[in-house]
PDB file of C-alpha atoms in Angstrom:
ATOM      1  CA  UNK A   1     -81.735   7.903 -23.119  1.00 65.00           C
ATOM      2  CA  UNK A   2     -79.579  10.676 -21.803  1.00 74.00           C
ATOM      3  CA  UNK A   3     -75.995  10.317 -20.683  1.00 80.00           C
ATOM      4  CA  UNK A   4     -76.978  10.435 -17.028  1.00 84.00           C
ATOM      5  CA  UNK A   5     -79.531   7.553 -17.511  1.00 86.00           C
ATOM      6  CA  UNK A   6     -76.996   5.447 -19.407  1.00 89.00           C
ATOM      7  CA  UNK A   7     -74.381   6.128 -16.672  1.00 89.00           C
ATOM      8  CA  UNK A   8     -76.879   5.134 -13.984  1.00 89.00           C
ATOM      9  CA  UNK A   9     -77.777   1.957 -15.918  1.00 89.00           C
ATOM     10  CA  UNK A  10     -74.111   1.047 -16.211  1.00 90.00           C
ATOM     11  CA  UNK A  11     -73.502   1.679 -12.508  1.00 89.00           C
ATOM     12  CA  UNK A  12     -76.527  -0.376 -11.603  1.00 88.00           C
ATOM     13  CA  UNK A  13     -75.347  -3.275 -13.775  1.00 89.00           C
ATOM     14  CA  UNK A  14     -71.809  -3.099 -12.372  1.00 88.00           C
ATOM     15  CA  UNK A  15     -73.184  -3.084  -8.730  1.00 87.00           C
ATOM     16  CA  UNK A  16     -75.244  -6.162  -9.434  1.00 86.00           C
ATOM     17  CA  UNK A  17     -72.116  -7.862 -10.904  1.00 86.00           C
ATOM     18  CA  UNK A  18     -70.033  -6.952  -7.832  1.00 83.00           C
ATOM     19  CA  UNK A  19     -72.781  -8.127  -5.483  1.00 83.00           C
ATOM     20  CA  UNK A  20     -72.932 -11.446  -7.323  1.00 82.00           C
ATOM     21  CA  UNK A  21     -69.152 -11.818  -7.088  1.00 84.00           C
ATOM     22  CA  UNK A  22     -69.293 -11.043  -3.350  1.00 83.00           C
ATOM     23  CA  UNK A  23     -71.944 -13.701  -2.956  1.00 80.00           C
ATOM     24  CA  UNK A  24     -69.814 -16.278  -4.754  1.00 83.00           C
ATOM     25  CA  UNK A  25     -66.743 -15.429  -2.688  1.00 84.00           C
ATOM     26  CA  UNK A  26     -68.888 -15.734   0.473  1.00 86.00           C
ATOM     27  CA  UNK A  27     -70.145 -19.157  -0.635  1.00 87.00           C
ATOM     28  CA  UNK A  28     -66.621 -20.298  -1.385  1.00 89.00           C
ATOM     29  CA  UNK A  29     -65.436 -19.097   2.057  1.00 90.00           C
ATOM     30  CA  UNK A  30     -68.228 -20.957   3.733  1.00 91.00           C
ATOM     31  CA  UNK A  31     -67.395 -24.174   1.716  1.00 92.00           C
ATOM     32  CA  UNK A  32     -63.712 -23.770   2.844  1.00 91.00           C
ATOM     33  CA  UNK A  33     -64.747 -23.470   6.453  1.00 91.00           C
ATOM     34  CA  UNK A  34     -66.945 -26.508   6.262  1.00 91.00           C
ATOM     35  CA  UNK A  35     -64.138 -28.526   4.682  1.00 90.00           C
ATOM     36  CA  UNK A  36     -61.707 -27.444   7.377  1.00 87.00           C
ATOM     37  CA  UNK A  37     -64.264 -28.290  10.075  1.00 90.00           C
ATOM     38  CA  UNK A  38     -64.798 -31.730   8.608  1.00 88.00           C
ATOM     39  CA  UNK A  39     -60.976 -32.282   8.416  1.00 87.00           C
ATOM     40  CA  UNK A  40     -60.530 -31.157  12.021  1.00 87.00           C
ATOM     41  CA  UNK A  41     -63.362 -33.401  13.131  1.00 88.00           C
ATOM     42  CA  UNK A  42     -61.725 -36.324  11.344  1.00 87.00           C
ATOM     43  CA  UNK A  43     -58.286 -35.577  12.765  1.00 88.00           C
ATOM     44  CA  UNK A  44     -59.760 -35.336  16.293  1.00 87.00           C
ATOM     45  CA  UNK A  45     -61.187 -38.864  15.703  1.00 87.00           C
ATOM     46  CA  UNK A  46     -58.014 -40.477  14.445  1.00 89.00           C
ATOM     47  CA  UNK A  47     -55.287 -38.734  16.516  1.00 89.00           C
ATOM     48  CA  UNK A  48     -54.856 -38.835  20.245  1.00 90.00           C
ATOM     49  CA  UNK A  49     -54.282 -35.607  22.125  1.00 90.00           C
ATOM     50  CA  UNK A  50     -50.485 -35.506  21.979  1.00 91.00           C
ATOM     51  CA  UNK A  51     -50.444 -36.430  18.237  1.00 89.00           C
ATOM     52  CA  UNK A  52     -52.897 -33.599  17.594  1.00 90.00           C
ATOM     53  CA  UNK A  53     -50.829 -31.114  19.529  1.00 91.00           C
ATOM     54  CA  UNK A  54     -47.712 -32.229  17.623  1.00 92.00           C
ATOM     55  CA  UNK A  55     -49.501 -31.783  14.227  1.00 91.00           C
ATOM     56  CA  UNK A  56     -50.652 -28.268  15.302  1.00 91.00           C
ATOM     57  CA  UNK A  57     -47.130 -27.385  16.172  1.00 93.00           C
ATOM     58  CA  UNK A  58     -45.970 -28.591  12.787  1.00 90.00           C
ATOM     59  CA  UNK A  59     -48.662 -26.574  11.138  1.00 90.00           C
ATOM     60  CA  UNK A  60     -47.378 -23.404  12.870  1.00 93.00           C
ATOM     61  CA  UNK A  61     -43.682 -24.087  12.206  1.00 92.00           C
ATOM     62  CA  UNK A  62     -43.984 -25.454   8.664  1.00 90.00           C
ATOM     63  CA  UNK A  63     -47.489 -24.937   7.232  1.00 90.00           C
ATOM     64  CA  UNK A  64     -46.845 -26.739   3.878  1.00 90.00           C
ATOM     65  CA  UNK A  65     -45.422 -29.757   5.598  1.00 89.00           C
ATOM     66  CA  UNK A  66     -48.317 -29.731   8.115  1.00 89.00           C
ATOM     67  CA  UNK A  67     -50.842 -29.616   5.316  1.00 90.00           C
ATOM     68  CA  UNK A  68     -49.050 -32.441   3.475  1.00 90.00           C
ATOM     69  CA  UNK A  69     -49.187 -34.715   6.607  1.00 90.00           C
ATOM     70  CA  UNK A  70     -52.715 -33.659   7.382  1.00 90.00           C
ATOM     71  CA  UNK A  71     -53.858 -34.592   3.851  1.00 89.00           C
ATOM     72  CA  UNK A  72     -52.006 -38.010   4.250  1.00 89.00           C
ATOM     73  CA  UNK A  73     -53.776 -38.699   7.527  1.00 89.00           C
ATOM     74  CA  UNK A  74     -57.178 -37.724   6.040  1.00 89.00           C
ATOM     75  CA  UNK A  75     -56.536 -39.973   3.049  1.00 90.00           C
ATOM     76  CA  UNK A  76     -55.501 -42.893   5.280  1.00 88.00           C
ATOM     77  CA  UNK A  77     -58.525 -42.394   7.453  1.00 87.00           C
ATOM     78  CA  UNK A  78     -61.014 -42.274   4.579  1.00 86.00           C
ATOM     79  CA  UNK A  79     -59.581 -45.370   2.974  1.00 88.00           C
ATOM     80  CA  UNK A  80     -59.671 -47.315   6.310  1.00 85.00           C
ATOM     81  CA  UNK A  81     -55.915 -47.660   6.719  1.00 85.00           C
ATOM     82  CA  UNK A  82     -56.063 -46.375  10.272  1.00 82.00           C
ATOM     83  CA  UNK A  83     -57.398 -48.819  12.674  1.00 79.00           C
ATOM     84  CA  UNK A  84     -57.519 -46.894  15.946  1.00 82.00           C
ATOM     85  CA  UNK A  85     -56.164 -43.554  17.207  1.00 86.00           C
ATOM     86  CA  UNK A  86     -52.671 -42.728  16.068  1.00 86.00           C
ATOM     87  CA  UNK A  87     -50.325 -41.940  18.968  1.00 88.00           C
ATOM     88  CA  UNK A  88     -47.693 -39.267  18.835  1.00 89.00           C
ATOM     89  CA  UNK A  89     -45.164 -41.969  18.164  1.00 90.00           C
ATOM     90  CA  UNK A  90     -47.128 -43.156  15.180  1.00 89.00           C
ATOM     91  CA  UNK A  91     -47.322 -39.648  13.899  1.00 89.00           C
ATOM     92  CA  UNK A  92     -43.632 -39.137  14.220  1.00 90.00           C
ATOM     93  CA  UNK A  93     -43.027 -42.303  12.218  1.00 90.00           C
ATOM     94  CA  UNK A  94     -45.480 -41.022   9.504  1.00 88.00           C
ATOM     95  CA  UNK A  95     -43.746 -37.731   9.446  1.00 88.00           C
ATOM     96  CA  UNK A  96     -40.295 -39.360   9.062  1.00 90.00           C
ATOM     97  CA  UNK A  97     -41.646 -41.367   6.125  1.00 87.00           C
ATOM     98  CA  UNK A  98     -42.948 -38.196   4.499  1.00 84.00           C
ATOM     99  CA  UNK A  99     -39.603 -36.499   5.082  1.00 84.00           C
ATOM    100  CA  UNK A 100     -37.756 -39.393   3.530  1.00 83.00           C
ATOM    101  CA  UNK A 101     -39.881 -39.255   0.362  1.00 81.00           C
ATOM    102  CA  UNK A 102     -39.838 -35.571  -0.072  1.00 76.00           C
ATOM    103  CA  UNK A 103     -36.276 -34.727   1.076  1.00 72.00           C
ATOM    104  CA  UNK A 104     -34.887 -32.041  -1.042  1.00 70.00           C
ATOM    105  CA  UNK A 105     -31.296 -32.248  -2.129  1.00 71.00           C
ATOM    106  CA  UNK A 106     -29.494 -29.005  -2.224  1.00 73.00           C
ATOM    107  CA  UNK A 107     -26.765 -28.478  -4.755  1.00 80.00           C
ATOM    108  CA  UNK A 108     -24.385 -25.617  -5.048  1.00 78.00           C
ATOM    109  CA  UNK A 109     -23.114 -24.745  -8.508  1.00 79.00           C
ATOM    110  CA  UNK A 110     -19.939 -22.694  -8.491  1.00 73.00           C
ATOM    111  CA  UNK A 111     -19.343 -20.833 -11.665  1.00 71.00           C
ATOM    112  CA  UNK A 112     -15.602 -20.268 -11.979  1.00 70.00           C
ATOM    113  CA  UNK A 113     -15.888 -17.938 -14.960  1.00 68.00           C
ATOM    114  CA  UNK A 114     -17.421 -15.222 -12.909  1.00 60.00           C
ATOM    115  CA  UNK A 115     -15.463 -15.821  -9.758  1.00 52.00           C
ATOM    116  CA  UNK A 116     -12.141 -15.855 -11.691  1.00 53.00           C
ATOM    117  CA  UNK A 117     -12.098 -12.094 -12.331  1.00 57.00           C
ATOM    118  CA  UNK A 118      -8.620 -11.961 -10.886  1.00 55.00           C
ATOM    119  CA  UNK A 119      -5.705 -13.481 -12.740  1.00 54.00           C
ATOM    120  CA  UNK A 120      -3.366 -15.837 -10.952  1.00 56.00           C
ATOM    121  CA  UNK A 121      -0.532 -13.841 -12.475  1.00 56.00           C
ATOM    122  CA  UNK A 122      -1.318 -10.698 -10.335  1.00 55.00           C
ATOM    123  CA  UNK A 123       1.830  -8.888  -9.188  1.00 54.00           C
ATOM    124  CA  UNK A 124       1.841  -8.045  -5.534  1.00 54.00           C
TER     125      UNK A 124
END
C-alpha cells in the first residue's frame, strides 16, 4: 500500500467516525426535543393560561429556577398529586415553597489582615 492509499483509508475511516458522531448527536437532539414537547404538553394540561404565562416569564428571567419549578410540577403531575389545573395563585404558592427551601444565605467574610495595611499609629 502506498502512502496515498493509506492516507485515503485513514481519511475515509475518520469521515465515517465523524458521520456516526453526527448521527448520534442528531438522535440526541431529537430525543431532547421530544422530551421538551412532552413536558410542554403536560404543563399545558395541568396549568391554566395565567399560570403557564407566569412560568414562561420565570423561565426567561431565571432559567434555573424555572426549570426547577417545571420539574417539580411534572413530578407532581406524574405522581397524581395535582387534581385539576393549577391556577396562577397555586403556582405562586408552589414557587414560594421552592424559594423557602432553596434560599441561599449570603455571608461576607472580612479579612482584617489584608485590610489592615495601614497602622493606627500613622502620623498625619
